[in-house]
Tab-separated table of C-alpha atoms and ligand atoms in Angstrom:
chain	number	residue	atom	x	y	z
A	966	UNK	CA	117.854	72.993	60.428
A	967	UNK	CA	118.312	76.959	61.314
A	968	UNK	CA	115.161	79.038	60.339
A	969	UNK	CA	116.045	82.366	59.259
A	970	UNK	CA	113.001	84.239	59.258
A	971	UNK	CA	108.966	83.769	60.448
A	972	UNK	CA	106.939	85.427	57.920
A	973	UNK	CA	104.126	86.996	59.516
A	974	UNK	CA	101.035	87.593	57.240
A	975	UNK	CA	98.060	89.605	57.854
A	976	UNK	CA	95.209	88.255	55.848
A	977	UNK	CA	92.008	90.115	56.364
A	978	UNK	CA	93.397	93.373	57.405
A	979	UNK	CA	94.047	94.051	53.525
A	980	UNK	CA	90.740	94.655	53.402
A	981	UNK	CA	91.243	97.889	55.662
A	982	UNK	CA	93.452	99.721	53.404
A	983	UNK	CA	92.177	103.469	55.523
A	984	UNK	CA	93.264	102.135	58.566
A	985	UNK	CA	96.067	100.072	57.239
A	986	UNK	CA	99.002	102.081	58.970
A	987	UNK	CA	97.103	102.362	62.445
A	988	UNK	CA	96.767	98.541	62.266
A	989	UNK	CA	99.815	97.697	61.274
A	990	UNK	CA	101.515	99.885	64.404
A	991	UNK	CA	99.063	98.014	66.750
A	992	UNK	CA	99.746	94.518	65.297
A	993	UNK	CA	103.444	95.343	65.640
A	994	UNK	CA	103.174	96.230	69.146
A	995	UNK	CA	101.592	93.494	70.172
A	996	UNK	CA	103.525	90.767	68.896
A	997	UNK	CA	106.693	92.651	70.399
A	998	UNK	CA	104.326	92.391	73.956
A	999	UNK	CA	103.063	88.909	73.108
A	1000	UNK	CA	107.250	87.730	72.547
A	1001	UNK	CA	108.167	89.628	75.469
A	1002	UNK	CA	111.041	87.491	77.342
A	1003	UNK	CA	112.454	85.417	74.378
A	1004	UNK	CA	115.472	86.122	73.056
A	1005	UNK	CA	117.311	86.381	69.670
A	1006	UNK	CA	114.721	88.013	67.084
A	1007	UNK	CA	113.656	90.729	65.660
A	1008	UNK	CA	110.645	92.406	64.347
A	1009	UNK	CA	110.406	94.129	61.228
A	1010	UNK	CA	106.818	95.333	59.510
A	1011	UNK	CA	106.491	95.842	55.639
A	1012	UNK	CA	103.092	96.563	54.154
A	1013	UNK	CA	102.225	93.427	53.495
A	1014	UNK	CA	103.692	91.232	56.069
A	1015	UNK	CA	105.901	90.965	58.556
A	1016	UNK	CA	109.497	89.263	58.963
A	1017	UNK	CA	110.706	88.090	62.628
A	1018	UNK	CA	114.383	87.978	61.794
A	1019	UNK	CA	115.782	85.361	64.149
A	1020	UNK	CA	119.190	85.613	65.285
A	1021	UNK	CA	118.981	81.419	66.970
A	1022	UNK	CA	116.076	78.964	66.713
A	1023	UNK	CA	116.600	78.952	70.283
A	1024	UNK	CA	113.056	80.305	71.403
A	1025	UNK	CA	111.576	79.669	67.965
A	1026	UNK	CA	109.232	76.935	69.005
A	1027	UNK	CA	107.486	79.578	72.113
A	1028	UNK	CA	107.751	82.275	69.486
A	1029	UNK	CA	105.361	80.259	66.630
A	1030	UNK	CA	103.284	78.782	69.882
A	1031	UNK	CA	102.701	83.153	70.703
A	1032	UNK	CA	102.207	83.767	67.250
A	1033	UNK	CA	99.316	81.603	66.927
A	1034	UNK	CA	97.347	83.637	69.609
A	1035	UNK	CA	97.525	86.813	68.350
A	1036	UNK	CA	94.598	88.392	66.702
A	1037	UNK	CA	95.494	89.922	63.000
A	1038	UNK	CA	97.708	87.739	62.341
A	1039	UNK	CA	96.466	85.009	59.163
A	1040	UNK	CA	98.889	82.559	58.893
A	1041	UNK	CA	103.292	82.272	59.264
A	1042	UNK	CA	105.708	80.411	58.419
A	1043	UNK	CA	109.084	79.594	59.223
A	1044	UNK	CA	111.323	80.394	56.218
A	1045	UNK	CA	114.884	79.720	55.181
A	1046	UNK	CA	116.233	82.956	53.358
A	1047	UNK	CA	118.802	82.397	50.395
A	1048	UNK	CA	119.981	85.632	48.732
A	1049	UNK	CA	118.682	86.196	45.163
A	1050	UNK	CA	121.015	82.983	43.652
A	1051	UNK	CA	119.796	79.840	42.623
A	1052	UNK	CA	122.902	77.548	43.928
A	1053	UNK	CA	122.288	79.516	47.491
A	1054	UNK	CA	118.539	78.923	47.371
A	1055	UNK	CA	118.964	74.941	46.402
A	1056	UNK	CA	121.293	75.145	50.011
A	1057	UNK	CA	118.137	76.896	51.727
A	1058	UNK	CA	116.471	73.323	49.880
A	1059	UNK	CA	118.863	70.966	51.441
A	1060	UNK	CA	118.508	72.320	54.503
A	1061	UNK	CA	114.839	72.347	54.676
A	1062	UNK	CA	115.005	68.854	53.515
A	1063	UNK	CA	116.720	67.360	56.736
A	1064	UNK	CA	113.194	66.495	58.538
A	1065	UNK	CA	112.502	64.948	55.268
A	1066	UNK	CA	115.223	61.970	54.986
A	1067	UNK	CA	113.273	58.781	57.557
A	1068	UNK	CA	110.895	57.571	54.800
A	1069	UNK	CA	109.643	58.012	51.278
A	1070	UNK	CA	107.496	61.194	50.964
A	1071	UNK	CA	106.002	62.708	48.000
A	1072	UNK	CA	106.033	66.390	47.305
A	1073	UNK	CA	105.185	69.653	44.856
A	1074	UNK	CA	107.271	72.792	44.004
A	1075	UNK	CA	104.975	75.861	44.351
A	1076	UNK	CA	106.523	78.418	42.945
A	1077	UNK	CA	106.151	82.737	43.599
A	1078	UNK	CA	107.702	85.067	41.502
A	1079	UNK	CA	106.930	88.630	43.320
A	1080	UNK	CA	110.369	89.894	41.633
A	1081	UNK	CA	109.525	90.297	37.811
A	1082	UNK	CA	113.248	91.299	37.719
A	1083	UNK	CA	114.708	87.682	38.541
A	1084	UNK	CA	115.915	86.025	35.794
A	1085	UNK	CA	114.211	82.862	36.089
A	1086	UNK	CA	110.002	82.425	35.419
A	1087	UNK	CA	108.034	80.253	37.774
A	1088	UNK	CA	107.858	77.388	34.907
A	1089	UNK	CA	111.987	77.481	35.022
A	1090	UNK	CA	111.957	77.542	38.990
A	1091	UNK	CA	109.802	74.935	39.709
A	1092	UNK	CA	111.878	72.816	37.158
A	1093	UNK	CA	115.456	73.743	38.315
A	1094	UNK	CA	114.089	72.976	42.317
A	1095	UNK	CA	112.010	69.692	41.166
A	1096	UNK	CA	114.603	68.232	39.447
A	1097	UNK	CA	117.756	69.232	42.445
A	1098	UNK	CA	115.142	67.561	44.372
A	1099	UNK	CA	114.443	64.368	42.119
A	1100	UNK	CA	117.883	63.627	41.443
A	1101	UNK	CA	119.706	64.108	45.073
A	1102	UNK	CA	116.924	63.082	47.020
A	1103	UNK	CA	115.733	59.033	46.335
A	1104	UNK	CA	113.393	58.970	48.878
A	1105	UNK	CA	111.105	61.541	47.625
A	1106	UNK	CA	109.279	60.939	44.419
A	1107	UNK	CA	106.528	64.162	43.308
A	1108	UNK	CA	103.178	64.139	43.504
A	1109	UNK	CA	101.465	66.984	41.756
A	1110	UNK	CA	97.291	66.542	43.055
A	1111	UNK	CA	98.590	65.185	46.785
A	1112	UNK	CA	101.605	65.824	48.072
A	1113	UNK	CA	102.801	64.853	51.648
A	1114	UNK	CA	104.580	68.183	51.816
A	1115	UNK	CA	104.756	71.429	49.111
A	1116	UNK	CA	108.154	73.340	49.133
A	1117	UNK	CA	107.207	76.480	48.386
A	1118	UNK	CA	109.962	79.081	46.864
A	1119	UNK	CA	109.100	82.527	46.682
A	1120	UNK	CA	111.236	85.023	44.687
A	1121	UNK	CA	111.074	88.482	46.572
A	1122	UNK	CA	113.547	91.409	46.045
A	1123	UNK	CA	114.916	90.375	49.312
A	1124	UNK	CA	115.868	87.376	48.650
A	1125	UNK	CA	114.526	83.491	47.937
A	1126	UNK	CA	112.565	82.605	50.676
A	1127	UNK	CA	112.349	78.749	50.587
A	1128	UNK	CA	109.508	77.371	53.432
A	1129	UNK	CA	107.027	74.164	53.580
A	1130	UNK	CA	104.523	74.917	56.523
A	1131	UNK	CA	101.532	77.903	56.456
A	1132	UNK	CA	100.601	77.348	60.053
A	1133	UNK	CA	97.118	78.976	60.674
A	1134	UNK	CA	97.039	82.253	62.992
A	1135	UNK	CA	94.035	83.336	65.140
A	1136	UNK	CA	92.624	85.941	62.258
A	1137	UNK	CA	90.446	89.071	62.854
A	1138	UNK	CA	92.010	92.118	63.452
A	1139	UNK	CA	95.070	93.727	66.084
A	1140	UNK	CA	93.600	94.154	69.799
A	1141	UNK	CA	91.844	97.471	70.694
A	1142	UNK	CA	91.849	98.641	66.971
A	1143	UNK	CA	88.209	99.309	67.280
A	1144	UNK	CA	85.939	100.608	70.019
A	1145	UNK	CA	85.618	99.651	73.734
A	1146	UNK	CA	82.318	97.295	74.951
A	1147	UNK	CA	81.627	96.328	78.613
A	1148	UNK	CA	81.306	92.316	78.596
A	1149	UNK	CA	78.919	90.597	81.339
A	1150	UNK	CA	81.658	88.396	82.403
A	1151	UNK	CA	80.185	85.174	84.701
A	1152	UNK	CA	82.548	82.720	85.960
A	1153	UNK	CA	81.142	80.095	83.092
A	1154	UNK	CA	82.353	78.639	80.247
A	1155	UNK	CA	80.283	80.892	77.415
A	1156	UNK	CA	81.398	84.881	78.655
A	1157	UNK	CA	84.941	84.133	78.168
A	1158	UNK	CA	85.063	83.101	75.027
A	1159	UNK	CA	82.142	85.881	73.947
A	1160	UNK	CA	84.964	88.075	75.643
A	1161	UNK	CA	87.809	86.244	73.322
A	1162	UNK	CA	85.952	86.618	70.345
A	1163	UNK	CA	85.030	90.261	70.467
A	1164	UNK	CA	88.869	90.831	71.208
A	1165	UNK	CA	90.128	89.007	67.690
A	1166	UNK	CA	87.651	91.386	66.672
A	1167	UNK	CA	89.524	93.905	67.423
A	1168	UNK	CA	87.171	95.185	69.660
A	1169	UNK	CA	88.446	96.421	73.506
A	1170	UNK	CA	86.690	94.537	76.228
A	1171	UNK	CA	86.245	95.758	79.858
A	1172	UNK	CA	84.906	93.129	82.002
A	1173	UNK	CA	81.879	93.580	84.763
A	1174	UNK	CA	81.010	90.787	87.445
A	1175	UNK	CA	77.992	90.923	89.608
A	1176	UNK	CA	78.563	88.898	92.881
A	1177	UNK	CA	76.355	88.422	95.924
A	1178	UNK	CA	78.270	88.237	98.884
A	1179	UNK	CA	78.078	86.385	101.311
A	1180	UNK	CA	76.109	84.168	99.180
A	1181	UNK	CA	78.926	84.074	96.813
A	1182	UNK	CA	82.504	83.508	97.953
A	1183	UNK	CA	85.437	84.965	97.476
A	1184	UNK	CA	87.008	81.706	95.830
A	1185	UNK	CA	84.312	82.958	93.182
A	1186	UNK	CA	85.841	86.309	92.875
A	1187	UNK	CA	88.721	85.243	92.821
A	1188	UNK	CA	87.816	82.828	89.446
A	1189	UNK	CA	86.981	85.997	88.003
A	1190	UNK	CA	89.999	87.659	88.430
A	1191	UNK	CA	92.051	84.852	87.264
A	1192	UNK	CA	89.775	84.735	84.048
A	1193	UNK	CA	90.269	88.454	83.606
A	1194	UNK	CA	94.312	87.683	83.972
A	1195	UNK	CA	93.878	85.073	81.805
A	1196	UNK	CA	92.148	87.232	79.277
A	1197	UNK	CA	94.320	89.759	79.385
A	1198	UNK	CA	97.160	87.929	78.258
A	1199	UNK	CA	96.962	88.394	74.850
A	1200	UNK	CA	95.691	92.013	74.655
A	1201	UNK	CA	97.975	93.906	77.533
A	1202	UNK	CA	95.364	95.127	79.833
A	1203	UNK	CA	92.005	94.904	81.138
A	1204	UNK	CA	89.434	96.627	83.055
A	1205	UNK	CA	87.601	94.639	85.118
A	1206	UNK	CA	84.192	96.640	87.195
A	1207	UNK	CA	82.809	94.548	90.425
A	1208	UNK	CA	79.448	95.134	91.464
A	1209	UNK	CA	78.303	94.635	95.111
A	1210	UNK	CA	74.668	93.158	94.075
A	1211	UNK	CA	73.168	91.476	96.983
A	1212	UNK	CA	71.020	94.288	98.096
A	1213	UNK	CA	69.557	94.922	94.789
A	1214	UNK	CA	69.014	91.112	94.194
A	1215	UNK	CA	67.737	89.843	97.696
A	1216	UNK	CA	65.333	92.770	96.969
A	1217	UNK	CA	64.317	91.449	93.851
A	1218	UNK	CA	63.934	88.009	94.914
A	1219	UNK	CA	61.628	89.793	97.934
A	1220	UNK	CA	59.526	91.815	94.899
A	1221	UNK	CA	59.211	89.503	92.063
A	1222	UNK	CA	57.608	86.381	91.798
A	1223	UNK	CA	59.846	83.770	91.525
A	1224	UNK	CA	59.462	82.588	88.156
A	1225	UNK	CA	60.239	86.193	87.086
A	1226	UNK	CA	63.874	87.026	89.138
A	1227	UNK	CA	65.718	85.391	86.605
A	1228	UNK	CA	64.399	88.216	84.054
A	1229	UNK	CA	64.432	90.875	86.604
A	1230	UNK	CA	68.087	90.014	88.120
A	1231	UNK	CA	69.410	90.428	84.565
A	1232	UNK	CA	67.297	93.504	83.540
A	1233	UNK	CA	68.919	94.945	86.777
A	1234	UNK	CA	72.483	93.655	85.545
A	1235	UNK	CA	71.542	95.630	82.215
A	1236	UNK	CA	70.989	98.830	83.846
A	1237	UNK	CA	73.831	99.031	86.061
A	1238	UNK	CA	76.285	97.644	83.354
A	1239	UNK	CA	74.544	100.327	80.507
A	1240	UNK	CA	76.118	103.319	83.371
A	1241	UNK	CA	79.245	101.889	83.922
A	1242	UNK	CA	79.324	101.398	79.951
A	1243	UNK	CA	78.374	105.357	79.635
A	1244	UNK	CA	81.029	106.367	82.593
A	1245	UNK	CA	83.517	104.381	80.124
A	1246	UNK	CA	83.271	105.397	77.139
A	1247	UNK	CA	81.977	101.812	75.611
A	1248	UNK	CA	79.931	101.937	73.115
A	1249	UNK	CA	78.027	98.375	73.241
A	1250	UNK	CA	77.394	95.726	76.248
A	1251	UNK	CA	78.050	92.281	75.503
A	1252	UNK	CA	77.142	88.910	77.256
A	1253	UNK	CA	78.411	85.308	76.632
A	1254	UNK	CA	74.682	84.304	75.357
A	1255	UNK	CA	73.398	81.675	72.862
A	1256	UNK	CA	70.200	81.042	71.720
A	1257	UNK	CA	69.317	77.788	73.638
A	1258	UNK	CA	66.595	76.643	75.582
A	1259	UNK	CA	67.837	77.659	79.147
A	1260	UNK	CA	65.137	80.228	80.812
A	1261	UNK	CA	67.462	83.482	80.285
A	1262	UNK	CA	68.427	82.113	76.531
A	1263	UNK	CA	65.058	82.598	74.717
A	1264	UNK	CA	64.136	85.005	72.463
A	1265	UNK	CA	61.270	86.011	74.598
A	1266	UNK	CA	63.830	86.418	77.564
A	1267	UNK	CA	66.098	88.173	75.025
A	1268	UNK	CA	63.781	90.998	74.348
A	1269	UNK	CA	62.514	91.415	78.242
A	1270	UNK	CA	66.105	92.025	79.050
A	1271	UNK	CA	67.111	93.878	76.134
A	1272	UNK	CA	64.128	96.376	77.021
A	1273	UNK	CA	65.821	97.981	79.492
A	1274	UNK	CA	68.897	99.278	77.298
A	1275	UNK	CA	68.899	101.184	74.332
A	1276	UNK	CA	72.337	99.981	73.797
A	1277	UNK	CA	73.092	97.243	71.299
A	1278	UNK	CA	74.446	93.824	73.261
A	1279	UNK	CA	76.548	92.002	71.311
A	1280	UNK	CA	76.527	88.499	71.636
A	1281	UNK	CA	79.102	86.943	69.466
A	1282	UNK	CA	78.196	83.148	70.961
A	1283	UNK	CA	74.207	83.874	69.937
A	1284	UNK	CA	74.101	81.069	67.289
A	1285	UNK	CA	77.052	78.278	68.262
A	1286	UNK	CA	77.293	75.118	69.887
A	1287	UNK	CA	78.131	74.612	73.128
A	1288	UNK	CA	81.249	71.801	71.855
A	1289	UNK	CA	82.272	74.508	69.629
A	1290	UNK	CA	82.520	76.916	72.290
A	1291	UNK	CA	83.844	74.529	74.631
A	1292	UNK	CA	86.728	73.845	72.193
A	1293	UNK	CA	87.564	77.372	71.825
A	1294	UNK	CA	87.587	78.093	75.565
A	1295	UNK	CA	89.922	75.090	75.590
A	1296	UNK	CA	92.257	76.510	73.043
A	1297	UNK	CA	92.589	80.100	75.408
A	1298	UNK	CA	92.690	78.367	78.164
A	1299	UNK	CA	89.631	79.676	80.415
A	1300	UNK	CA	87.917	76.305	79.891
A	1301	UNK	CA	89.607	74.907	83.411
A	1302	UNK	CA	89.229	78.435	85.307
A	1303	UNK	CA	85.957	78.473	84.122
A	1304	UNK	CA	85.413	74.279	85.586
A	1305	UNK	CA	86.043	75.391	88.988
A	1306	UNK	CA	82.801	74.871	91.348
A	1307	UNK	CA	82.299	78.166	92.691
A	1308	UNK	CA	78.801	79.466	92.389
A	1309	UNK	CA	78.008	82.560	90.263
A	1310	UNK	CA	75.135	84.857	91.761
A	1311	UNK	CA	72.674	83.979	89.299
A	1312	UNK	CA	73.002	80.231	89.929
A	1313	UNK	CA	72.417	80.993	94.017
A	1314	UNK	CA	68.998	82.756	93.481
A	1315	UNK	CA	68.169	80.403	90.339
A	1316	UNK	CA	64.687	79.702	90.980
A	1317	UNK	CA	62.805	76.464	90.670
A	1318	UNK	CA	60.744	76.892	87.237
A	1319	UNK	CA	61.880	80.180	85.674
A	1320	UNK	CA	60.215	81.151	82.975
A	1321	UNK	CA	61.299	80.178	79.668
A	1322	UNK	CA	58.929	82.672	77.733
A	1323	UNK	CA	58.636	85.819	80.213
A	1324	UNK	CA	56.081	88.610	78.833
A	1325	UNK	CA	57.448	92.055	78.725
A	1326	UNK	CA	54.141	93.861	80.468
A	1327	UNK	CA	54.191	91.195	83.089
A	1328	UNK	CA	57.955	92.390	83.977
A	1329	UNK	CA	57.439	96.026	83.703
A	1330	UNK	CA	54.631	95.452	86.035
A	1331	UNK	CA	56.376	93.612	88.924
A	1332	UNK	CA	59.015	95.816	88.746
A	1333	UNK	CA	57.008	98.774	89.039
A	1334	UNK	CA	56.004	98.191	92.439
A	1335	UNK	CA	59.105	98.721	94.303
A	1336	UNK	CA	61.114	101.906	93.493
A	1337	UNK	CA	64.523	101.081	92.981
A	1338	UNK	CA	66.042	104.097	92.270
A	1339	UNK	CA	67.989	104.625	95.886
A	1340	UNK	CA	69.597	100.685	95.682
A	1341	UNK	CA	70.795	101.737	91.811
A	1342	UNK	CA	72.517	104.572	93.023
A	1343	UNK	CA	74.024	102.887	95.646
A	1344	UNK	CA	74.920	99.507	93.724
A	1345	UNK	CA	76.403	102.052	91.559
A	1346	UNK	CA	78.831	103.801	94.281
A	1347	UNK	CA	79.626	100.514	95.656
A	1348	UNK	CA	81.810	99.141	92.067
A	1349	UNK	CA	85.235	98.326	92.682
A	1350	UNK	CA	87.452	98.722	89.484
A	1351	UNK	CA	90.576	96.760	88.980
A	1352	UNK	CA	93.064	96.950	85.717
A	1353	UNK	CA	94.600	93.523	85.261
A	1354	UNK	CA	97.524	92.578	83.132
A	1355	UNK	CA	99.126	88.934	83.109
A	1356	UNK	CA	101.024	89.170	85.850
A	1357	UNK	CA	97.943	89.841	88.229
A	1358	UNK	CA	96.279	93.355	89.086
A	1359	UNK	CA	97.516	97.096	88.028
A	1360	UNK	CA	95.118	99.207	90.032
A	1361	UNK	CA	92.490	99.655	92.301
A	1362	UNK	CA	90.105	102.344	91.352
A	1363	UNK	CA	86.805	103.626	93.143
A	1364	UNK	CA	83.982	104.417	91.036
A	1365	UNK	CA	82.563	106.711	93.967
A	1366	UNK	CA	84.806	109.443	92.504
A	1367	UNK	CA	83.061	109.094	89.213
A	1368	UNK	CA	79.620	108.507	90.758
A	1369	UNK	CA	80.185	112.020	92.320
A	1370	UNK	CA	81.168	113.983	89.147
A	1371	UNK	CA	78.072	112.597	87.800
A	1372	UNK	CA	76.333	113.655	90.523
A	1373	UNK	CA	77.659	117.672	90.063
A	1374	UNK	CA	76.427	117.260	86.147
A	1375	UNK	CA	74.982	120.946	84.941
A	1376	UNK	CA	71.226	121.464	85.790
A	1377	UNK	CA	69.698	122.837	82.344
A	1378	UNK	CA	66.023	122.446	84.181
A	1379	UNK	CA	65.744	126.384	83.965
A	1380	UNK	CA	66.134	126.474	79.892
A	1381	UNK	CA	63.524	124.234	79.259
B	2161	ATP	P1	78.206	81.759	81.116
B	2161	ATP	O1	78.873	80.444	80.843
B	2161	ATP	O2	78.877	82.896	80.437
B	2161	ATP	O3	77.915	81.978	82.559
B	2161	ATP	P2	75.672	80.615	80.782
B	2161	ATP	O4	75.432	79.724	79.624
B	2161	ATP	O5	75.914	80.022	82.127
B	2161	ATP	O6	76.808	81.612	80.399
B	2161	ATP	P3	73.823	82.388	81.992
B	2161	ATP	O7	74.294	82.010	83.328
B	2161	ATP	O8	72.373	82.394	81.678
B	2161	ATP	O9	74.433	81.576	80.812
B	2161	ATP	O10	74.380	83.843	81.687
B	2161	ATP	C1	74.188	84.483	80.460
B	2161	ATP	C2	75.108	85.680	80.386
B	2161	ATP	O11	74.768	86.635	81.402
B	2161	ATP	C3	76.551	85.322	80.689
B	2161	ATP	O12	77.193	84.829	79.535
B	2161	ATP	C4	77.117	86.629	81.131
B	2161	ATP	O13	77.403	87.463	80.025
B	2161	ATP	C5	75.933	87.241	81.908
B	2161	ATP	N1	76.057	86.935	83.347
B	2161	ATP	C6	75.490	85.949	84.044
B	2161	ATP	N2	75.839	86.014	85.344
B	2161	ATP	C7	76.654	87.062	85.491
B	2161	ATP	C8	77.369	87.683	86.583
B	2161	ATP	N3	77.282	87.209	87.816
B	2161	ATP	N4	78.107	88.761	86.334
B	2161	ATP	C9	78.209	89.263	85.091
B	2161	ATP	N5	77.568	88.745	84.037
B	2161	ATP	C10	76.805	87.662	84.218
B	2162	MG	MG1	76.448	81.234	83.880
């Protein structure tokens, strides 16, 4: 059987009707990105869905397999088009029916009539299809409550559009259609996903990675690159900041007690990551957190690190399970990246007994007894920026240059 069309629908972004143009331009976009390199289709957006017009089901198979990945998209299906004639649309019915002929199904017409003007009503169409079907077909008896399959027929003005499958798309809304925030990514299984999620959000995601080296290896760079490619897939492009963090965190491990570098080490993450999210433009930080009972995942952790920022974090992962999560990173395919051994910085200094239930003054206290003001500013010149796209890095950018034009910001001191 030849599919004529893939009917792209949007779900949730009807919801959005001020935005409804911008979205639909985006969406468009980046399905035509997401299908780049297959052949024989074509893309064309209507206000309520879209229709992939395919010329061969050559690619059709990769095409649905795309489809399913990208975000603002709520379901498709693969349609047979008949032109506004019932003996043409019981063709499109025949054909549909090929798959359908190696045992006894049951089925259901569902009938839509969009098109007032056809001359038929939905009682009359679901009669005139259910009985072609009956009579030709001996093998398939109907089945109203249960069906095996439902032939649905929908009566637009351009044309009959005769389909059985709504196969489920990710959801959300097009990439980038809101706001940029800088994600915490790790090399683990939970920040990639957190990253995935705010993306089907709509949301744009820049990426930074703290790494110690020589304590961490380049192998473990190197995972976070390919989870930024990865990652990037879907959306186009990503940002990705790298932070050189082994002065500031051997210090910290020197200054702190060691039940309390945990807490510091990601206070200090917070602080550097709220500057680069102020150099670029994002408007929240986000980690890859859930409320669990590991030392930095407590609510009492939560708000020592949070104290540091008057940014909101987002984290989208703060209330699921870990085999959810693990099933999703499955699905965009960071889970095995993320499997690799290579350790992360914070697992290196992890100490013995962290605490689970740090106290804010205690924190604030330690810290206060080393000024870290100089090692900031120099973590902060140190960040290597890369802009990744699928097939592997765009750029190489150094944040010195920014650091500097901070540096020559206006002095107001003599107003005030
Ligand atoms: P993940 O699987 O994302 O590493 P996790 O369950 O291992 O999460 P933690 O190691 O406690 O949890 O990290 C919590 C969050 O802190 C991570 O999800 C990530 O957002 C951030 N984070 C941890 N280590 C780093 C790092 N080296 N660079 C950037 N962000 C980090
Ligand atoms: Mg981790």
């Amino acid at each position: 059987m030849e599919y004529s069309h893939i009917i792209v629908r949007y779900g949730e972004l009807t919801l959005k009707s001020g935005n409804r143009n911008q979205f639909l331009k985006k969406l468009t976009k980046n399905i035509r990105y997401n299908l780049q390199g297959l052949k024989g289709f074509h893309v064309q957006t209507k206000h309520d869905r879209m229709y992939i017009h395919l010329d061969n089901n050559d690619d059709v198979v990769e095409i649905m397999n795309r489809l399913k990945r990208v975000p603002g998209i709520h379901n498709f299906s693969p349609v047979l088009r008949a032109p506004l004639d019932i003996e043409e649309a019981k063709k499109a019915v025949d054909n549909l029916l090929k798959t359908k002929l190696d045992k006894e199904y049951t089925f259901k017409i569902q009938t839509k009539r969009p098109n007032k003007n056809f001359t038929h009503n939905t009682n009359e169409l679901n009669n005139i299809f259910g009985s072609h079907v009956l009579v030709n077909y001996k093998n398939l008896k109907v089945n109203v409550k249960q069906p095996d399959f439902i032939i649905n027929v929908e009566v637009r003005s351009e044309g009959i559009f005769i389909f059985t499958d709504f196969i489920k798309g990710t959801g959300g809304f097009p990439v980038n259609t809101s706001s940029k925030a800088l994600l915490l990514l790790s090399g683990g299984i939970d920040s990639p996903v957190a990253a995935h999620m705010l993306q089907v959000k709509g949301v744009e995601v820049e990426m930074v990675h703290f790494q110690s080296p020589p304590f961490t290896s380049a192998d473990a760079l190197q995972k976070i690159f390919d989870l930024t490619i990865k990652l990037s897939e879907v959306v186009g492009k990503i940002k990705l900041h790298v932070v050189n963090f082994t002065k500031l965190q051997t210090e910290i491990v020197k200054c702190v007690p060691s039940n309390y570098t945990m807490t510091s080490t990601r206070r200090f993450m917070l602080r550097i990551a709220e500057e680069v999210a102020k150099r670029e433009g994002c408007l929240a930080l986000a980690t890859g957190e859930s409320l669990g009972q590991v030392a930095s995942q407590t609510l009492e952790s939560m708000n020592c690190i949070n104290n540091v920022t008057n940014m909101p974090i987002l984290r989208p992962l703060l209330s699921m399970d870990k085999v959810d999560i693990i099933k999703i990173a499955k699905d965009i395919e960071t889970l095995e990246i993320s499997n690799l051994p290579f350790e992360d910085c914070c697992t290196i200094f992890t100490p013995k007994a962290p605490k689970t239930k740090p106290r804010l003054e205690k924190i604030v206290a330690y810290e206060s007894r080393d000024d870290y003001s100089e090692l900031i500013d120099d973590t902060l010149t140190s960040i290597e920026t890369y802009i990744f796209d699928k097939n592997g890095c765009v750029i190489e950018q150094d944040m010195k240059e920014i650091a500097e034009k901070k540096e020559q910001k206006e002095d107001f001191s003599d107003l005030l």
